[in-house]
Amino acid sequence: MKTNYIAPYKPLSWQVEPWRDKAGVMLLTGSAGGGKSRLAGERMHAYMMKYPGAMGLMLRKTRNSMTNSTVLFLDRSVIGNDASVKHYPSKSRFQYNNGSILAYGGMANDEQREQIRSIGQDGSVDIAWMEEATKFTEDDYNEIRARIRGRAADWRQVVLTTNPDAPTHWINQRLIKGGEASVHYSSAADNEYNPPEYIDTLKSLTGVLGLRLRDGKWVQAEGAVYDIFDAGIHIIDGFPIPADWRRIRAIDFGYTNAFVCQWWAIDNDGRMYLYREMYHTRRTVNVHAAQIKRLTGDEYIEATVTDHDAEDRATLEEFRILTTPAKKDVSPGIQAVTERLKIAGDGKPRLFIFRDALVEMDTSLESAKKPSCTADEIDGYVWPKTADGRAVKEQPVKVNDHGLDTLRYAVQHVDNDAGPLLLW
Ligand SMILES: Nc1ncnc2c1ncn2[C@@H]1O[C@H](COP(=O)(O)OP(=O)(O)OP(=O)(O)O)[C@@H](O)[C@H]1O
Ligand SMILES: [Mg+2]
């Protein structure tokens, strides 16, 4: 394994000349805030500037997170007021006066993948950047690698930036341990551009999140409540929900903490699909209610199961969102969710999450290193431990559990409900 330490805050010229690392695959990992994204962004920009006619591709798992976060970052911090570059948001690209094009998008579903495939002559690309790379599947990576055959320069590259994930993750197995990438580590403590509060945020992280984001380690969560959850199985590409499937919503209120609203579809075999999700802090229930109405459109929602807060429920009801108080018992709820996550006799679990369910990313959560959707919460949702390290399987540690509480309400509702009244 080839690893070099980088101090990305040193001169930005590192990214430009000399190109210290021309390996075909470059992985920037380590703790949060080390400057990985900035470095990758500078590198993409510099490549576009240096090699006329270059085709660059910037990817995040969902197009939504790309446009709401990475593109803004690039626009504000990297490309800035460079007059030789124009941003065309409607075409999802930056166009350079020298003929280079830096296009961007997501790979969350077929529609997004098709958009990405249509980029570049013969689909060929000179340099690609996969941001928050652990969110991609190995197939996504293979597909992008196969396209790196541009001729604008005498070298090509896939750059991946990511915080660590589980040791079993394909990035750890194949790129780090398998030696496929040249690996560079960075850490927040070495980046003098981080505000001091940022370091404090990292210091306060506990459990597996602390080990990964503060210490930069590829480690498994110990005592995960949903340890049978497998992103490769339970997170799937979205698809149009058939008209005859049942639908419900589940809501957990929050202001400082995230307000979560989940839309679930239930197929004719009783499997549940989280097909849409709002997950946002610092908005009033009024604002959320209007958005819920808008997103729901003319879908028929059988029930909206919510947390019990009387005032918040009353606000929803003013918007004619009729609510049903959730069954909140924790242990039975967790058991019910676990049952659904298990692979049944037909080879499938009974609960799925659409990859592109999140409608709008709350970027303040992302910067605070908090989960920004339900799926993000699962790894850090753990049982507390006794002094001698035994997990106490009664009540999970109450942190970053807003989406998972909501999910529990939805499952409890569906499992205890006979279904819609059939009248004949
Ligand atoms: N060379 C640099 N010059 C100026 N600012 C920098 C430089 N490198 C990093 N920064 C700034 O430091 C902050 C953290 O950097 P960045 O977001 O790239 O880190 P990261 O490793 O991608 O973090 P995360 O793990 O959260 O994704 C950003 O505000 C970034 O603009
Ligand atoms: Mg980053």
XYZ file of C-alpha atoms and ligand atoms in Angstrom:
456
model
C 0.000 0.000 0.000
C 1.360 3.344 -1.011
C 0.423 6.139 1.342
C 1.679 9.657 1.536
C 0.750 12.257 4.007
C -0.489 15.470 2.458
C -0.746 18.822 4.132
C -3.338 20.325 1.838
C -3.288 23.706 3.489
C 0.285 24.261 2.372
C 0.546 25.957 -1.007
C -2.345 25.494 -3.373
C 0.281 25.138 -6.093
C 0.517 21.496 -4.992
C -2.635 20.938 -6.950
C -1.307 22.596 -10.067
C 2.366 22.113 -10.731
C 4.228 19.912 -10.266
C 1.549 17.205 -10.322
C 2.970 15.080 -7.609
C 0.692 12.154 -8.172
C -0.364 11.015 -11.604
C -1.575 7.590 -10.532
C -4.664 6.390 -12.361
C -6.656 6.338 -9.144
C -6.072 8.758 -6.301
C -7.835 8.424 -2.975
C -7.965 11.261 -0.456
C -9.218 10.032 2.899
C -8.712 10.572 6.605
C -10.583 12.529 9.228
C -13.108 15.236 8.445
C -11.992 18.713 7.492
C -8.511 17.825 6.291
C -9.012 19.665 3.019
C -9.834 16.705 0.760
C -12.688 18.330 -1.116
C -10.842 21.586 -1.538
C -7.817 19.802 -2.860
C -9.869 17.712 -5.296
C -11.788 20.786 -6.441
C -8.579 22.742 -7.029
C -7.150 19.797 -8.882
C -10.147 19.545 -11.224
C -10.057 23.273 -11.909
C -6.317 23.309 -12.474
C -6.547 20.358 -14.872
C -9.260 22.132 -16.876
C -7.097 25.277 -17.040
C -3.867 23.535 -17.900
C -5.114 21.131 -20.577
C -7.288 22.846 -23.218
C -10.262 20.820 -24.368
C -10.227 18.612 -21.264
C -13.388 16.841 -20.154
C -13.855 16.655 -16.381
C -16.643 14.974 -14.473
C -17.638 15.696 -10.886
C -19.935 13.260 -9.194
C -21.800 12.806 -5.992
C -24.154 9.959 -5.330
C -27.207 12.157 -5.762
C -27.535 15.062 -8.162
C -29.311 16.926 -5.404
C -26.305 16.837 -3.062
C -24.033 17.761 -5.971
C -25.877 20.934 -6.860
C -26.742 21.998 -3.316
C -23.360 21.485 -1.845
C -20.349 20.612 -3.989
C -21.156 22.911 -6.904
C -21.671 25.854 -4.547
C -18.399 25.066 -2.813
C -16.557 24.917 -6.113
C -18.187 28.048 -7.434
C -17.480 30.078 -4.299
C -14.167 28.748 -3.068
C -12.318 27.414 -6.088
C -13.415 28.870 -9.397
C -14.556 32.095 -7.779
C -14.435 35.058 -10.106
C -12.249 33.477 -12.732
C -13.436 35.290 -15.855
C -12.302 32.508 -18.144
C -14.905 30.116 -16.716
C -18.678 30.305 -17.086
C -21.137 28.286 -15.053
C -24.228 27.025 -16.890
C -26.431 25.516 -14.196
C -29.092 24.509 -16.728
C -26.496 22.391 -18.525
C -24.879 21.184 -15.278
C -21.431 22.292 -16.364
C -18.652 24.832 -16.115
C -17.323 25.893 -19.499
C -13.768 27.165 -19.890
C -12.568 29.623 -22.542
C -9.896 27.129 -23.583
C -12.559 24.582 -24.530
C -12.396 22.506 -21.351
C -15.673 21.391 -19.811
C -16.274 20.441 -16.202
C -19.627 18.678 -16.003
C -21.351 17.399 -12.904
C -24.188 15.169 -11.777
C -25.306 12.225 -9.668
C -25.645 8.466 -9.982
C -28.651 7.838 -7.768
C -30.936 6.324 -10.408
C -31.133 5.479 -14.111
C -32.168 8.948 -15.134
C -29.145 10.494 -13.381
C -26.793 7.828 -14.754
C -28.083 8.451 -18.273
C -27.368 12.156 -17.922
C -23.808 11.337 -16.850
C -23.386 8.883 -19.725
C -24.311 11.525 -22.276
C -21.382 13.719 -21.202
C -18.184 13.972 -23.281
C -17.313 12.918 -26.802
C -17.784 9.142 -27.166
C -18.419 9.238 -23.448
C -14.721 9.682 -22.778
C -13.485 11.677 -19.825
C -9.989 12.893 -18.795
C -10.435 13.315 -15.085
C -13.284 12.440 -12.718
C -13.868 13.293 -9.091
C -16.155 11.130 -6.952
C -17.005 13.184 -3.862
C -18.106 11.409 -0.636
C -17.084 8.292 -2.475
C -18.255 5.706 0.079
C -21.814 6.458 -1.023
C -21.142 5.036 -4.482
C -21.398 1.363 -5.338
C -18.454 -0.521 -6.754
C -20.386 -0.733 -10.050
C -20.593 3.059 -10.177
C -16.831 3.235 -9.746
C -16.215 0.582 -12.412
C -18.412 2.479 -14.827
C -16.556 5.742 -14.265
C -13.140 4.114 -14.479
C -14.039 2.584 -17.811
C -14.680 6.053 -19.188
C -11.337 7.564 -18.238
C -9.806 7.432 -21.688
C -9.570 11.112 -22.703
C -6.609 12.480 -24.633
C -6.412 16.083 -23.467
C -3.287 15.363 -21.403
C -0.735 12.583 -21.215
C -2.293 11.333 -17.990
C -5.791 10.641 -16.673
C -7.196 10.086 -13.226
C -10.123 9.202 -10.997
C -9.954 11.174 -7.752
C -12.004 9.868 -4.831
C -12.543 11.846 -1.647
C -14.165 10.339 1.404
C -14.267 9.979 5.157
C -13.710 6.403 6.282
C -16.536 3.883 6.434
C -16.640 0.208 7.460
C -13.489 -1.883 6.915
C -15.503 -4.163 4.636
C -16.320 -1.289 2.290
C -15.095 -1.804 -1.286
C -12.970 1.341 -1.084
C -11.033 -0.030 1.877
C -10.833 -3.554 0.469
C -9.975 -2.755 -3.108
C -8.427 0.721 -3.281
C -6.593 0.838 0.061
C -5.788 -2.764 1.007
C -5.786 -4.007 -2.569
C -3.448 -1.174 -3.537
C -5.440 0.007 -6.534
C -5.219 3.679 -5.546
C -2.467 5.925 -4.393
C -3.766 6.889 -0.958
C -3.280 10.207 0.817
C -4.385 10.909 4.367
C -5.194 14.293 5.828
C -6.605 15.395 9.150
C -8.528 18.392 10.444
C -5.837 19.199 12.980
C -3.376 19.944 10.166
C -5.666 22.273 8.289
C -5.187 25.794 9.594
C -8.225 27.027 7.662
C -10.677 25.224 9.920
C -12.424 27.428 12.455
C -11.704 26.355 16.085
C -15.396 25.419 16.590
C -14.985 22.867 13.856
C -12.283 21.034 15.776
C -14.539 21.164 18.856
C -17.373 19.604 16.857
C -15.095 16.764 15.854
C -13.810 16.291 19.394
C -17.355 15.921 20.654
C -18.196 13.068 18.285
C -18.682 9.744 20.011
C -18.625 6.106 18.966
C -17.992 5.011 15.423
C -18.568 8.515 14.057
C -15.747 9.811 16.264
C -13.398 7.043 15.192
C -14.114 7.656 11.539
C -14.536 11.428 11.329
C -12.156 12.570 14.073
C -9.539 9.831 13.908
C -9.886 8.917 10.245
C -10.144 5.172 10.868
C -11.896 2.584 8.717
C -13.755 0.875 11.564
C -16.992 -0.963 12.145
C -19.614 0.309 14.571
C -19.636 -1.843 17.667
C -23.014 -2.684 19.077
C -24.974 -1.296 16.123
C -28.691 -1.705 16.724
C -29.400 -2.524 13.082
C -26.238 -4.520 12.460
C -28.026 -6.552 9.824
C -28.593 -3.445 7.734
C -26.648 -3.753 4.495
C -26.567 -0.719 2.202
C -25.972 -3.059 -0.752
C -29.298 -4.787 -0.076
C -31.567 -2.321 1.659
C -30.711 0.812 -0.298
C -32.024 0.549 -3.837
C -32.547 2.673 -6.936
C -35.877 4.457 -6.925
C -38.716 3.507 -9.282
C -42.197 4.916 -9.959
C -44.598 3.642 -7.303
C -47.440 1.612 -8.875
C -50.809 3.279 -8.477
C -52.364 0.465 -6.436
C -49.750 0.406 -3.682
C -50.662 1.778 -0.267
C -48.858 4.894 0.984
C -48.359 6.392 4.425
C -46.303 9.213 5.898
C -44.444 9.284 9.212
C -43.197 12.413 10.961
C -40.838 13.247 13.812
C -40.903 16.903 14.854
C -37.774 18.949 15.369
C -36.371 22.437 15.022
C -32.796 22.430 16.346
C -32.787 18.741 15.591
C -33.981 17.611 12.208
C -37.669 17.553 11.388
C -38.211 14.329 9.458
C -41.094 13.410 7.170
C -40.956 10.056 5.401
C -43.246 8.820 2.633
C -43.605 5.036 2.549
C -45.140 2.875 -0.149
C -46.275 -0.656 0.658
C -46.323 -3.236 -2.112
C -48.869 -6.002 -2.468
C -46.665 -8.382 -0.481
C -46.394 -5.920 2.394
C -42.819 -4.756 1.698
C -42.151 -1.146 2.665
C -40.249 1.373 0.527
C -39.091 4.753 1.815
C -39.542 6.652 -1.443
C -39.376 10.260 -0.329
C -37.933 12.046 2.670
C -37.646 15.517 4.148
C -34.871 15.897 6.725
C -34.234 19.495 7.707
C -33.411 21.668 10.721
C -34.413 25.228 11.637
C -37.709 25.517 9.832
C -41.123 25.924 11.428
C -43.825 23.282 11.160
C -45.776 25.766 9.024
C -43.032 25.786 6.425
C -42.713 22.000 6.556
C -46.475 21.500 6.282
C -46.655 23.553 3.096
C -43.777 21.564 1.620
C -45.393 18.256 2.616
C -48.583 19.245 0.803
C -46.615 20.301 -2.263
C -44.491 17.159 -2.416
C -47.452 14.854 -1.843
C -49.435 16.403 -4.693
C -52.357 14.170 -5.546
C -50.938 10.992 -3.980
C -53.455 9.292 -1.717
C -51.903 8.941 1.751
C -53.749 6.549 4.041
C -52.359 7.876 7.305
C -49.768 10.288 8.679
C -48.233 8.824 11.808
C -46.514 11.374 14.017
C -44.781 12.057 17.249
C -47.197 13.221 19.966
C -46.508 16.944 20.329
C -49.999 18.496 20.455
C -49.086 21.907 19.119
C -47.107 20.585 16.172
C -49.877 18.146 15.297
C -52.405 20.976 15.453
C -50.303 22.976 12.998
C -50.257 20.062 10.572
C -54.004 19.661 10.927
C -54.478 23.334 10.027
C -52.969 22.335 6.703
C -55.419 19.428 6.552
C -52.709 16.888 7.243
C -54.641 14.608 9.589
C -52.360 12.835 12.021
C -52.345 9.536 13.887
C -50.214 9.417 17.056
C -47.356 6.969 16.654
C -46.827 3.871 18.762
C -43.595 4.874 20.425
C -42.501 1.820 22.438
C -38.846 1.482 21.584
C -38.048 -2.213 22.003
C -41.000 -3.640 20.069
C -40.398 -1.010 17.390
C -36.748 -1.963 16.996
C -37.708 -5.634 16.871
C -40.291 -4.957 14.183
C -37.766 -3.023 12.083
C -35.146 -5.766 12.571
C -37.650 -8.402 11.402
C -38.267 -6.412 8.253
C -34.551 -5.958 7.563
C -33.989 -9.733 7.641
C -33.825 -11.507 4.318
C -37.065 -13.460 3.932
C -37.608 -16.815 2.206
C -37.935 -15.130 -1.180
C -34.413 -13.706 -0.846
C -35.600 -10.166 -0.159
C -35.923 -8.073 2.970
C -39.229 -6.429 3.846
C -37.947 -2.854 4.002
C -36.087 -0.749 1.451
C -34.834 2.821 1.195
C -34.672 4.615 -2.153
C -31.225 6.035 -2.763
C -32.624 9.337 -3.976
C -35.383 9.632 -1.360
C -34.024 12.821 0.202
C -35.653 15.799 -1.514
C -33.382 18.538 -0.248
C -30.060 18.325 1.539
C -29.690 20.387 4.723
C -26.130 21.567 4.194
C -25.835 22.803 7.799
C -26.119 19.190 8.947
C -23.462 18.149 6.490
C -21.017 20.778 7.754
C -21.777 19.830 11.363
C -20.923 16.225 10.469
C -24.386 15.061 11.392
C -26.442 12.600 9.364
C -28.346 14.360 6.602
C -30.920 11.621 5.967
C -32.295 8.505 7.655
C -29.906 6.124 5.931
C -26.970 8.155 7.287
C -28.084 7.491 10.871
C -27.920 3.717 10.773
C -24.186 3.176 11.314
C -24.059 5.368 14.407
C -27.240 4.025 16.017
C -25.818 1.888 18.796
C -26.606 0.265 22.123
C -24.962 1.857 25.161
C -22.163 -0.066 26.834
C -21.399 -0.958 30.423
C -18.008 -0.093 31.916
C -16.689 -3.510 30.944
C -17.758 -3.034 27.349
C -20.946 -5.109 27.193
C -23.793 -3.725 25.061
C -27.000 -3.018 26.967
C -29.767 -3.875 24.539
C -32.611 -1.908 26.043
C -32.565 1.663 24.807
C -30.168 2.817 22.058
C -27.949 5.836 22.682
C -30.242 8.808 22.002
C -28.238 10.655 19.404
C -28.833 11.176 15.680
C -31.939 9.022 15.742
C -34.602 11.307 14.267
C -35.006 9.463 10.991
C -34.778 6.055 12.678
C -37.474 7.009 15.202
C -39.648 8.057 12.283
C -38.916 4.804 10.504
C -39.917 2.902 13.631
C -43.260 4.752 13.777
C -43.924 3.880 10.140
C -43.109 0.196 10.605
C -45.125 -0.081 13.822
C -48.079 1.487 12.078
C -47.967 -0.797 9.057
C -47.330 -3.941 11.100
C -50.195 -3.260 13.488
C -52.643 -2.169 10.882
C -54.949 -4.488 9.007
C -54.652 -2.296 5.949
C -57.238 -0.164 4.242
C -60.871 -1.001 4.852
C -62.160 -3.160 2.090
C -65.797 -2.444 1.432
C -67.922 -4.628 -0.715
N -5.306 25.070 0.632
C -6.348 25.664 1.180
N -6.469 26.997 1.173
C -7.528 27.607 1.735
N -8.523 26.966 2.361
C -8.445 25.638 2.412
C -7.370 24.900 1.830
N -7.576 23.578 2.039
C -8.733 23.506 2.714
N -9.256 24.724 2.945
C -10.516 25.011 3.644
O -10.624 24.213 4.803
C -11.981 23.779 4.997
C -12.039 22.254 5.073
O -11.593 21.734 3.836
P -12.429 20.629 3.028
O -13.875 20.893 3.089
O -11.793 20.495 1.704
O -12.082 19.350 3.936
P -12.544 17.838 3.744
O -11.402 16.999 4.095
O -13.170 17.666 2.418
O -13.644 17.753 4.858
P -14.831 16.685 4.983
O -14.222 15.492 5.602
O -15.746 17.411 5.905
O -15.389 16.437 3.646
C -12.778 24.330 3.831
O -13.402 25.519 4.230
C -11.705 24.599 2.781
O -12.095 25.613 1.872
Mg -15.125 17.068 1.875
